[in-house]
């Protein structure tokens, strides 16, 4: 069934349901967030301005054209509509867009840390990586411009010091990607608190990428491996999904070389130039030992 076959009333109810889930999971506070569906070539359904996404009704939805001009509805369209319109202009395959401010993912967006490390197999298979679109004043033309750089190659983005954006072939698929991003952020934060991630190696990332075809996962762009682990710096118009993954032939999991975290003496041997930490007692024992040998 194509989107055009789904009755408009059903699509309005779907937006209400997705809004309720965003609110219930704490992905939005107050009147944050917005949801749109493209139901015809030049027609969008959008959530209204100034309403909690947890308490919407189908009658509140607004119909606009692809220039953002209101076609029907008693309320005003979402104030972030420009960002949604830009996504539909760039991506003919996208039929729905979800924007929210999930706390952990937004924390990464505020810290300026993209979710682009090869950490979870299902994220590599689906979203690939989640880059950060540069900071832009909400509701201005700056925001669509920032989003445009990345949206051709990604189904999920962080928006610097703002929130997250996901797209899909229908509104539930866009919503589930928002869940995946927040879950990924939660796991990444936990791993970092516990001493740092172990990363999936390039070899394994390529194996996971090949599974995309097998499972029929549609992805807007291929993964491009970045083994320098230092960051891609000012990407202009991303054409692939940069996943940070160490080149480690024969290994599938590798300690993150960027984190400088040791994983204990059994997992890792310190390199010649690496700093090691000893307690005063351990240091004194080593000196004592060396002195003994000199005698
Ligand atoms: Zn927002």
PDB file of C-alpha atoms and ligand atoms in Angstrom:
ATOM      1  CA  UNK A   1       0.000   0.000   0.000  1.00  0.00           C
ATOM      2  CA  UNK A   2       1.464   3.396  -0.925  1.00  0.00           C
ATOM      3  CA  UNK A   3       1.073   6.490   1.185  1.00  0.00           C
ATOM      4  CA  UNK A   4      -1.496   7.847  -1.306  1.00  0.00           C
ATOM      5  CA  UNK A   5      -3.787   4.885  -0.514  1.00  0.00           C
ATOM      6  CA  UNK A   6      -3.886   5.597   3.227  1.00  0.00           C
ATOM      7  CA  UNK A   7      -6.909   7.740   4.180  1.00  0.00           C
ATOM      8  CA  UNK A   8      -5.978  11.213   5.433  1.00  0.00           C
ATOM      9  CA  UNK A   9      -7.845  10.604   8.714  1.00  0.00           C
ATOM     10  CA  UNK A  10      -5.635   7.595   9.381  1.00  0.00           C
ATOM     11  CA  UNK A  11      -2.466   9.642   8.744  1.00  0.00           C
ATOM     12  CA  UNK A  12      -3.702  12.349  11.142  1.00  0.00           C
ATOM     13  CA  UNK A  13      -4.294   9.694  13.810  1.00  0.00           C
ATOM     14  CA  UNK A  14      -0.824   8.268  13.163  1.00  0.00           C
ATOM     15  CA  UNK A  15       0.703  11.698  13.866  1.00  0.00           C
ATOM     16  CA  UNK A  16      -1.319  11.947  17.098  1.00  0.00           C
ATOM     17  CA  UNK A  17      -0.032   8.512  18.147  1.00  0.00           C
ATOM     18  CA  UNK A  18       3.604   9.333  17.340  1.00  0.00           C
ATOM     19  CA  UNK A  19       3.277  12.635  19.241  1.00  0.00           C
ATOM     20  CA  UNK A  20       1.887  10.764  22.238  1.00  0.00           C
ATOM     21  CA  UNK A  21       4.866   8.367  22.183  1.00  0.00           C
ATOM     22  CA  UNK A  22       7.410  11.212  21.856  1.00  0.00           C
ATOM     23  CA  UNK A  23       5.867  12.917  24.877  1.00  0.00           C
ATOM     24  CA  UNK A  24       5.489   9.744  26.924  1.00  0.00           C
ATOM     25  CA  UNK A  25       9.132   8.762  26.422  1.00  0.00           C
ATOM     26  CA  UNK A  26      10.324  12.250  27.376  1.00  0.00           C
ATOM     27  CA  UNK A  27      11.662  12.991  23.893  1.00  0.00           C
ATOM     28  CA  UNK A  28       9.965  16.400  24.087  1.00  0.00           C
ATOM     29  CA  UNK A  29       9.060  18.863  26.850  1.00  0.00           C
ATOM     30  CA  UNK A  30       6.332  21.493  26.771  1.00  0.00           C
ATOM     31  CA  UNK A  31       5.411  22.265  23.121  1.00  0.00           C
ATOM     32  CA  UNK A  32       8.718  21.033  21.631  1.00  0.00           C
ATOM     33  CA  UNK A  33       8.993  18.918  18.530  1.00  0.00           C
ATOM     34  CA  UNK A  34       7.109  18.559  15.267  1.00  0.00           C
ATOM     35  CA  UNK A  35       5.949  15.828  12.911  1.00  0.00           C
ATOM     36  CA  UNK A  36       5.042  15.944   9.214  1.00  0.00           C
ATOM     37  CA  UNK A  37       3.810  13.449   6.596  1.00  0.00           C
ATOM     38  CA  UNK A  38       3.934  13.957   2.821  1.00  0.00           C
ATOM     39  CA  UNK A  39       0.670  12.405   1.622  1.00  0.00           C
ATOM     40  CA  UNK A  40       0.662  13.694  -1.978  1.00  0.00           C
ATOM     41  CA  UNK A  41       3.215  15.171  -4.370  1.00  0.00           C
ATOM     42  CA  UNK A  42       2.636  18.738  -3.156  1.00  0.00           C
ATOM     43  CA  UNK A  43       0.821  18.233   0.147  1.00  0.00           C
ATOM     44  CA  UNK A  44       2.017  17.786   3.723  1.00  0.00           C
ATOM     45  CA  UNK A  45       0.254  17.167   6.984  1.00  0.00           C
ATOM     46  CA  UNK A  46       1.947  19.001   9.838  1.00  0.00           C
ATOM     47  CA  UNK A  47       1.543  19.266  13.580  1.00  0.00           C
ATOM     48  CA  UNK A  48       0.299  22.698  14.701  1.00  0.00           C
ATOM     49  CA  UNK A  49       2.316  25.393  16.445  1.00  0.00           C
ATOM     50  CA  UNK A  50       2.218  25.785  20.261  1.00  0.00           C
ATOM     51  CA  UNK A  51       0.660  22.466  21.262  1.00  0.00           C
ATOM     52  CA  UNK A  52       2.103  19.691  23.434  1.00  0.00           C
ATOM     53  CA  UNK A  53       2.767  16.701  21.189  1.00  0.00           C
ATOM     54  CA  UNK A  54       1.400  14.479  23.948  1.00  0.00           C
ATOM     55  CA  UNK A  55      -2.099  15.948  23.793  1.00  0.00           C
ATOM     56  CA  UNK A  56      -2.965  16.434  20.127  1.00  0.00           C
ATOM     57  CA  UNK A  57      -6.157  15.461  18.317  1.00  0.00           C
ATOM     58  CA  UNK A  58      -6.495  14.639  14.582  1.00  0.00           C
ATOM     59  CA  UNK A  59      -8.511  17.864  13.928  1.00  0.00           C
ATOM     60  CA  UNK A  60      -5.525  19.988  15.001  1.00  0.00           C
ATOM     61  CA  UNK A  61      -3.433  18.914  11.976  1.00  0.00           C
ATOM     62  CA  UNK A  62      -2.696  21.469   9.267  1.00  0.00           C
ATOM     63  CA  UNK A  63      -2.373  20.789   5.519  1.00  0.00           C
ATOM     64  CA  UNK A  64       0.287  22.836   3.687  1.00  0.00           C
ATOM     65  CA  UNK A  65       1.849  22.738   0.221  1.00  0.00           C
ATOM     66  CA  UNK A  66       5.561  22.187  -0.430  1.00  0.00           C
ATOM     67  CA  UNK A  67       6.189  25.945  -0.146  1.00  0.00           C
ATOM     68  CA  UNK A  68       4.721  25.842   3.347  1.00  0.00           C
ATOM     69  CA  UNK A  69       1.539  27.723   2.403  1.00  0.00           C
ATOM     70  CA  UNK A  70      -1.504  26.659   4.427  1.00  0.00           C
ATOM     71  CA  UNK A  71      -4.131  24.790   2.408  1.00  0.00           C
ATOM     72  CA  UNK A  72      -6.491  23.805   5.233  1.00  0.00           C
ATOM     73  CA  UNK A  73      -6.741  23.618   9.014  1.00  0.00           C
ATOM     74  CA  UNK A  74      -7.819  25.958  11.797  1.00  0.00           C
ATOM     75  CA  UNK A  75      -4.391  26.303  13.438  1.00  0.00           C
ATOM     76  CA  UNK A  76      -0.995  27.583  12.326  1.00  0.00           C
ATOM     77  CA  UNK A  77       1.585  25.133  10.993  1.00  0.00           C
ATOM     78  CA  UNK A  78       4.647  24.136  13.035  1.00  0.00           C
ATOM     79  CA  UNK A  79       7.285  26.844  13.434  1.00  0.00           C
ATOM     80  CA  UNK A  80       9.976  24.391  12.235  1.00  0.00           C
ATOM     81  CA  UNK A  81       8.165  23.638   8.987  1.00  0.00           C
ATOM     82  CA  UNK A  82      11.008  25.108   6.863  1.00  0.00           C
ATOM     83  CA  UNK A  83      13.356  22.383   8.069  1.00  0.00           C
ATOM     84  CA  UNK A  84      10.830  19.678   7.116  1.00  0.00           C
ATOM     85  CA  UNK A  85      10.209  21.224   3.678  1.00  0.00           C
ATOM     86  CA  UNK A  86      13.948  21.177   2.984  1.00  0.00           C
ATOM     87  CA  UNK A  87      14.111  17.466   3.780  1.00  0.00           C
ATOM     88  CA  UNK A  88      11.267  16.674   1.334  1.00  0.00           C
ATOM     89  CA  UNK A  89      12.943  18.792  -1.343  1.00  0.00           C
ATOM     90  CA  UNK A  90      16.199  16.862  -0.951  1.00  0.00           C
ATOM     91  CA  UNK A  91      14.759  13.371  -0.528  1.00  0.00           C
ATOM     92  CA  UNK A  92      11.983  12.085  -2.837  1.00  0.00           C
ATOM     93  CA  UNK A  93      11.968   8.789  -0.903  1.00  0.00           C
ATOM     94  CA  UNK A  94      11.076  10.449   2.418  1.00  0.00           C
ATOM     95  CA  UNK A  95       7.389  10.500   3.347  1.00  0.00           C
ATOM     96  CA  UNK A  96       7.634  11.523   7.002  1.00  0.00           C
ATOM     97  CA  UNK A  97       9.865  13.656   9.253  1.00  0.00           C
ATOM     98  CA  UNK A  98      10.073  13.648  13.056  1.00  0.00           C
ATOM     99  CA  UNK A  99      11.875  16.311  15.094  1.00  0.00           C
ATOM    100  CA  UNK A 100      12.298  16.090  18.888  1.00  0.00           C
ATOM    101  CA  UNK A 101      14.667  16.970  21.738  1.00  0.00           C
ATOM    102  CA  UNK A 102      15.459  13.606  23.391  1.00  0.00           C
ATOM    103  CA  UNK A 103      17.633  14.412  26.414  1.00  0.00           C
ATOM    104  CA  UNK A 104      20.615  12.098  25.916  1.00  0.00           C
ATOM    105  CA  UNK A 105      20.955  12.504  22.152  1.00  0.00           C
ATOM    106  CA  UNK A 106      20.559  16.269  22.607  1.00  0.00           C
ATOM    107  CA  UNK A 107      23.265  16.094  25.290  1.00  0.00           C
ATOM    108  CA  UNK A 108      25.649  14.710  22.648  1.00  0.00           C
ATOM    109  CA  UNK A 109      24.483  17.472  20.262  1.00  0.00           C
ATOM    110  CA  UNK A 110      25.229  20.080  22.952  1.00  0.00           C
ATOM    111  CA  UNK A 111      28.634  18.552  23.746  1.00  0.00           C
ATOM    112  CA  UNK A 112      29.440  18.564  20.015  1.00  0.00           C
ATOM    113  CA  UNK A 113      29.976  14.790  19.956  1.00  0.00           C
ATOM    114  CA  UNK A 114      28.438  13.052  16.915  1.00  0.00           C
ATOM    115  CA  UNK A 115      27.100   9.507  17.294  1.00  0.00           C
ATOM    116  CA  UNK A 116      29.385   8.151  14.608  1.00  0.00           C
ATOM    117  CA  UNK A 117      31.483   5.460  16.255  1.00  0.00           C
ATOM    118  CA  UNK A 118      31.139   1.842  15.148  1.00  0.00           C
ATOM    119  CA  UNK A 119      29.638   0.522  18.358  1.00  0.00           C
ATOM    120  CA  UNK A 120      26.321  -1.229  17.744  1.00  0.00           C
ATOM    121  CA  UNK A 121      25.718  -3.649  14.878  1.00  0.00           C
ATOM    122  CA  UNK A 122      22.055  -2.702  14.391  1.00  0.00           C
ATOM    123  CA  UNK A 123      22.872   1.011  14.184  1.00  0.00           C
ATOM    124  CA  UNK A 124      25.584   0.336  11.567  1.00  0.00           C
ATOM    125  CA  UNK A 125      23.077  -1.768   9.574  1.00  0.00           C
ATOM    126  CA  UNK A 126      20.327   0.865   9.715  1.00  0.00           C
ATOM    127  CA  UNK A 127      21.287   4.506  10.365  1.00  0.00           C
ATOM    128  CA  UNK A 128      25.025   4.090   9.721  1.00  0.00           C
ATOM    129  CA  UNK A 129      26.143   7.192  11.600  1.00  0.00           C
ATOM    130  CA  UNK A 130      24.388  10.177  13.146  1.00  0.00           C
ATOM    131  CA  UNK A 131      26.340  13.380  12.393  1.00  0.00           C
ATOM    132  CA  UNK A 132      25.716  16.837  13.887  1.00  0.00           C
ATOM    133  CA  UNK A 133      24.289  19.569  11.663  1.00  0.00           C
ATOM    134  CA  UNK A 134      25.914  22.856  12.650  1.00  0.00           C
ATOM    135  CA  UNK A 135      24.179  25.270  14.998  1.00  0.00           C
ATOM    136  CA  UNK A 136      21.392  27.353  13.494  1.00  0.00           C
ATOM    137  CA  UNK A 137      18.784  29.651  14.995  1.00  0.00           C
ATOM    138  CA  UNK A 138      15.532  27.644  15.259  1.00  0.00           C
ATOM    139  CA  UNK A 139      12.727  28.541  12.823  1.00  0.00           C
ATOM    140  CA  UNK A 140      15.083  30.583  10.551  1.00  0.00           C
ATOM    141  CA  UNK A 141      16.382  29.635   7.086  1.00  0.00           C
ATOM    142  CA  UNK A 142      19.706  28.747   8.775  1.00  0.00           C
ATOM    143  CA  UNK A 143      18.300  25.483  10.080  1.00  0.00           C
ATOM    144  CA  UNK A 144      17.233  24.060   6.673  1.00  0.00           C
ATOM    145  CA  UNK A 145      20.640  25.099   5.312  1.00  0.00           C
ATOM    146  CA  UNK A 146      22.446  23.214   8.081  1.00  0.00           C
ATOM    147  CA  UNK A 147      20.269  20.130   7.617  1.00  0.00           C
ATOM    148  CA  UNK A 148      20.723  20.122   3.812  1.00  0.00           C
ATOM    149  CA  UNK A 149      24.449  19.242   4.147  1.00  0.00           C
ATOM    150  CA  UNK A 150      23.732  15.895   5.736  1.00  0.00           C
ATOM    151  CA  UNK A 151      20.203  14.813   4.896  1.00  0.00           C
ATOM    152  CA  UNK A 152      21.004  13.351   1.467  1.00  0.00           C
ATOM    153  CA  UNK A 153      23.188  10.680   3.053  1.00  0.00           C
ATOM    154  CA  UNK A 154      21.548  10.212   6.476  1.00  0.00           C
ATOM    155  CA  UNK A 155      18.172   9.204   7.901  1.00  0.00           C
ATOM    156  CA  UNK A 156      19.010  10.632  11.330  1.00  0.00           C
ATOM    157  CA  UNK A 157      20.842  13.805  12.410  1.00  0.00           C
ATOM    158  CA  UNK A 158      21.678  15.619  15.601  1.00  0.00           C
ATOM    159  CA  UNK A 159      21.100  19.382  15.474  1.00  0.00           C
ATOM    160  CA  UNK A 160      23.851  21.243  17.372  1.00  0.00           C
ATOM    161  CA  UNK A 161      22.602  22.600  20.732  1.00  0.00           C
ATOM    162  CA  UNK A 162      19.028  21.792  19.743  1.00  0.00           C
ATOM    163  CA  UNK A 163      17.830  18.204  19.230  1.00  0.00           C
ATOM    164  CA  UNK A 164      17.465  15.455  16.637  1.00  0.00           C
ATOM    165  CA  UNK A 165      15.779  14.867  13.291  1.00  0.00           C
ATOM    166  CA  UNK A 166      14.757  11.562  11.677  1.00  0.00           C
ATOM    167  CA  UNK A 167      13.110  10.687   8.370  1.00  0.00           C
ATOM    168  CA  UNK A 168      11.411   7.611   6.910  1.00  0.00           C
ATOM    169  CA  UNK A 169       9.125   6.080   4.335  1.00  0.00           C
ATOM    170  CA  UNK A 170       6.279   6.455   6.855  1.00  0.00           C
ATOM    171  CA  UNK A 171       5.825   8.243  10.180  1.00  0.00           C
ATOM    172  CA  UNK A 172       6.388   5.178  12.357  1.00  0.00           C
ATOM    173  CA  UNK A 173       9.654   4.351  10.623  1.00  0.00           C
ATOM    174  CA  UNK A 174      10.839   7.949  11.208  1.00  0.00           C
ATOM    175  CA  UNK A 175       9.727   7.689  14.857  1.00  0.00           C
ATOM    176  CA  UNK A 176      11.527   4.373  15.432  1.00  0.00           C
ATOM    177  CA  UNK A 177      14.743   5.939  14.152  1.00  0.00           C
ATOM    178  CA  UNK A 178      14.331   8.622  16.844  1.00  0.00           C
ATOM    179  CA  UNK A 179      14.020   5.811  19.423  1.00  0.00           C
ATOM    180  CA  UNK A 180      17.165   4.178  18.015  1.00  0.00           C
ATOM    181  CA  UNK A 181      19.155   7.427  18.233  1.00  0.00           C
ATOM    182  CA  UNK A 182      18.160   8.042  21.853  1.00  0.00           C
ATOM    183  CA  UNK A 183      18.872   4.421  22.779  1.00  0.00           C
ATOM    184  CA  UNK A 184      22.269   4.624  21.039  1.00  0.00           C
ATOM    185  CA  UNK A 185      23.060   7.841  22.949  1.00  0.00           C
ATOM    186  CA  UNK A 186      22.101   6.168  26.239  1.00  0.00           C
ATOM    187  CA  UNK A 187      24.345   3.168  25.545  1.00  0.00           C
ATOM    188  CA  UNK A 188      27.241   5.362  24.344  1.00  0.00           C
ATOM    189  CA  UNK A 189      27.061   7.497  27.474  1.00  0.00           C
ATOM    190  CA  UNK A 190      26.945   4.424  29.720  1.00  0.00           C
ATOM    191  CA  UNK A 191      29.946   2.864  27.951  1.00  0.00           C
ATOM    192  CA  UNK A 192      31.908   6.091  28.320  1.00  0.00           C
ATOM    193  CA  UNK A 193      31.073   6.310  32.017  1.00  0.00           C
ATOM    194  CA  UNK A 194      32.307   2.735  32.362  1.00  0.00           C
ATOM    195  CA  UNK A 195      35.658   3.547  30.780  1.00  0.00           C
ATOM    196  CA  UNK A 196      35.028   3.860  27.029  1.00  0.00           C
ATOM    197  CA  UNK A 197      33.711   1.894  24.072  1.00  0.00           C
ATOM    198  CA  UNK A 198      35.319  -0.982  22.314  1.00  0.00           C
ATOM    199  CA  UNK A 199      34.804  -0.322  18.619  1.00  0.00           C
ATOM    200  CA  UNK A 200      33.768  -2.654  15.846  1.00  0.00           C
ATOM    201  CA  UNK A 201      36.654  -3.046  13.372  1.00  0.00           C
ATOM    202  CA  UNK A 202      36.508  -1.923   9.732  1.00  0.00           C
ATOM    203  CA  UNK A 203      36.416  -5.522   8.537  1.00  0.00           C
ATOM    204  CA  UNK A 204      33.345  -6.201  10.640  1.00  0.00           C
ATOM    205  CA  UNK A 205      31.684  -2.895   9.650  1.00  0.00           C
ATOM    206  CA  UNK A 206      32.007  -3.900   5.978  1.00  0.00           C
ATOM    207  CA  UNK A 207      30.475  -7.279   6.793  1.00  0.00           C
ATOM    208  CA  UNK A 208      27.558  -5.495   8.529  1.00  0.00           C
ATOM    209  CA  UNK A 209      27.141  -3.150   5.573  1.00  0.00           C
ATOM    210  CA  UNK A 210      26.746  -6.139   3.267  1.00  0.00           C
ATOM    211  CA  UNK A 211      23.901  -7.378   5.484  1.00  0.00           C
ATOM    212  CA  UNK A 212      21.897  -4.258   4.601  1.00  0.00           C
ATOM    213  CA  UNK A 213      21.192  -5.759   1.183  1.00  0.00           C
ATOM    214  CA  UNK A 214      20.373  -9.152   2.669  1.00  0.00           C
ATOM    215  CA  UNK A 215      17.753  -7.724   5.037  1.00  0.00           C
ATOM    216  CA  UNK A 216      16.453  -5.246   2.485  1.00  0.00           C
ATOM    217  CA  UNK A 217      17.330  -2.237   4.662  1.00  0.00           C
ATOM    218  CA  UNK A 218      17.025   0.868   2.509  1.00  0.00           C
ATOM    219  CA  UNK A 219      19.797   3.326   3.273  1.00  0.00           C
ATOM    220  CA  UNK A 220      20.295   6.669   1.542  1.00  0.00           C
ATOM    221  CA  UNK A 221      24.085   6.243   1.242  1.00  0.00           C
ATOM    222  CA  UNK A 222      26.876   3.722   1.827  1.00  0.00           C
ATOM    223  CA  UNK A 223      29.157   3.726   4.870  1.00  0.00           C
ATOM    224  CA  UNK A 224      32.545   5.335   4.355  1.00  0.00           C
ATOM    225  CA  UNK A 225      35.150   4.209   6.817  1.00  0.00           C
ATOM    226  CA  UNK A 226      37.260   6.736   8.605  1.00  0.00           C
ATOM    227  CA  UNK A 227      40.231   5.122  10.279  1.00  0.00           C
ATOM    228  CA  UNK A 228      42.116   8.241  11.306  1.00  0.00           C
ATOM    229  CA  UNK A 229      39.662   8.531  14.228  1.00  0.00           C
ATOM    230  CA  UNK A 230      40.296  12.236  14.493  1.00  0.00           C
ATOM    231  CA  UNK A 231      37.069  13.589  13.055  1.00  0.00           C
ATOM    232  CA  UNK A 232      36.135  14.538   9.521  1.00  0.00           C
ATOM    233  CA  UNK A 233      36.187  18.330  10.088  1.00  0.00           C
ATOM    234  CA  UNK A 234      33.904  20.609   8.017  1.00  0.00           C
ATOM    235  CA  UNK A 235      32.185  18.081   5.754  1.00  0.00           C
ATOM    236  CA  UNK A 236      30.430  19.830   2.870  1.00  0.00           C
ATOM    237  CA  UNK A 237      27.476  17.887   1.527  1.00  0.00           C
ATOM    238  CA  UNK A 238      28.042  14.451   2.960  1.00  0.00           C
ATOM    239  CA  UNK A 239      27.756  11.733   0.318  1.00  0.00           C
ATOM    240  CA  UNK A 240      28.365   8.778   2.603  1.00  0.00           C
ATOM    241  CA  UNK A 241      27.926   7.866   6.247  1.00  0.00           C
ATOM    242  CA  UNK A 242      31.210   8.359   8.082  1.00  0.00           C
ATOM    243  CA  UNK A 243      31.596   5.591  10.646  1.00  0.00           C
ATOM    244  CA  UNK A 244      34.642   5.739  12.894  1.00  0.00           C
ATOM    245  CA  UNK A 245      36.079   2.302  12.966  1.00  0.00           C
ATOM    246  CA  UNK A 246      39.669   1.141  13.548  1.00  0.00           C
ATOM    247  CA  UNK A 247      41.555  -0.854  10.928  1.00  0.00           C
ATOM    248  CA  UNK A 248      42.470  -3.994  12.850  1.00  0.00           C
ATOM    249  CA  UNK A 249      42.779  -7.013  10.545  1.00  0.00           C
ATOM    250  CA  UNK A 250      41.642 -10.204  12.208  1.00  0.00           C
ATOM    251  CA  UNK A 251      39.920  -8.445  15.144  1.00  0.00           C
ATOM    252  CA  UNK A 252      36.280  -7.653  15.432  1.00  0.00           C
ATOM    253  CA  UNK A 253      36.356  -5.472  18.579  1.00  0.00           C
ATOM    254  CA  UNK A 254      39.099  -2.947  19.354  1.00  0.00           C
ATOM    255  CA  UNK A 255      39.540  -0.511  22.297  1.00  0.00           C
ATOM    256  CA  UNK A 256      38.859   3.016  21.124  1.00  0.00           C
ATOM    257  CA  UNK A 257      42.290   4.506  20.302  1.00  0.00           C
ATOM    258  CA  UNK A 258      40.846   8.021  20.613  1.00  0.00           C
ATOM    259  CA  UNK A 259      39.621   7.584  24.171  1.00  0.00           C
ATOM    260  CA  UNK A 260      43.012   6.756  25.668  1.00  0.00           C
ATOM    261  CA  UNK A 261      41.249   4.332  27.931  1.00  0.00           C
ATOM    262  CA  UNK A 262      43.061   1.185  28.999  1.00  0.00           C
ATOM    263  CA  UNK A 263      40.949  -1.925  29.380  1.00  0.00           C
ATOM    264  CA  UNK A 264      43.043  -3.580  32.071  1.00  0.00           C
ATOM    265  CA  UNK A 265      46.387  -5.388  31.838  1.00  0.00           C
ATOM    266  CA  UNK A 266      44.903  -8.557  30.337  1.00  0.00           C
ATOM    267  CA  UNK A 267      43.214  -6.734  27.462  1.00  0.00           C
ATOM    268  CA  UNK A 268      45.869  -4.306  26.551  1.00  0.00           C
ATOM    269  CA  UNK A 269      49.629  -3.865  26.833  1.00  0.00           C
ATOM    270  CA  UNK A 270      50.867  -0.306  27.171  1.00  0.00           C
ATOM    271  CA  UNK A 271      52.882   0.954  24.208  1.00  0.00           C
ATOM    272  CA  UNK A 272      56.418   2.279  24.661  1.00  0.00           C
ATOM    273  CA  UNK A 273      55.364   5.938  24.917  1.00  0.00           C
ATOM    274  CA  UNK A 274      52.197   5.469  26.909  1.00  0.00           C
ATOM    275  CA  UNK A 275      51.688   6.863  30.383  1.00  0.00           C
ATOM    276  CA  UNK A 276      51.107   4.317  33.105  1.00  0.00           C
ATOM    277  CA  UNK A 277      49.808   5.014  36.588  1.00  0.00           C
ATOM    278  CA  UNK A 278      51.260   3.445  39.741  1.00  0.00           C
ATOM    279  CA  UNK A 279      50.329   3.874  43.362  1.00  0.00           C
ATOM    280  CA  UNK A 280      53.026   5.227  45.693  1.00  0.00           C
ATOM    281  CA  UNK A 281      53.394   1.742  47.193  1.00  0.00           C
ATOM    282  CA  UNK A 282      53.879   0.128  43.735  1.00  0.00           C
ATOM    283  CA  UNK A 283      56.436   2.763  42.757  1.00  0.00           C
ATOM    284  CA  UNK A 284      58.347   2.342  46.034  1.00  0.00           C
ATOM    285  CA  UNK A 285      58.391  -1.435  45.506  1.00  0.00           C
ATOM    286  CA  UNK A 286      59.774  -1.026  41.978  1.00  0.00           C
ATOM    287  CA  UNK A 287      62.546   1.279  43.213  1.00  0.00           C
ATOM    288  CA  UNK A 288      63.319  -1.072  46.079  1.00  0.00           C
ATOM    289  CA  UNK A 289      63.524  -3.949  43.577  1.00  0.00           C
ATOM    290  CA  UNK A 290      65.871  -2.029  41.259  1.00  0.00           C
ATOM    291  CA  UNK A 291      68.096  -1.057  44.189  1.00  0.00           C
ATOM    292  CA  UNK A 292      68.243  -4.702  45.292  1.00  0.00           C
ATOM    293  CA  UNK A 293      69.400  -5.731  41.829  1.00  0.00           C
ATOM    294  CA  UNK A 294      72.143  -3.075  41.853  1.00  0.00           C
ATOM    295  CA  UNK A 295      73.607  -4.420  45.071  1.00  0.00           C
TER     296      UNK A 295
HETATM  297 ZN1  LIG B   1      13.288  21.878  18.071  1.00  0.00          ZN
END
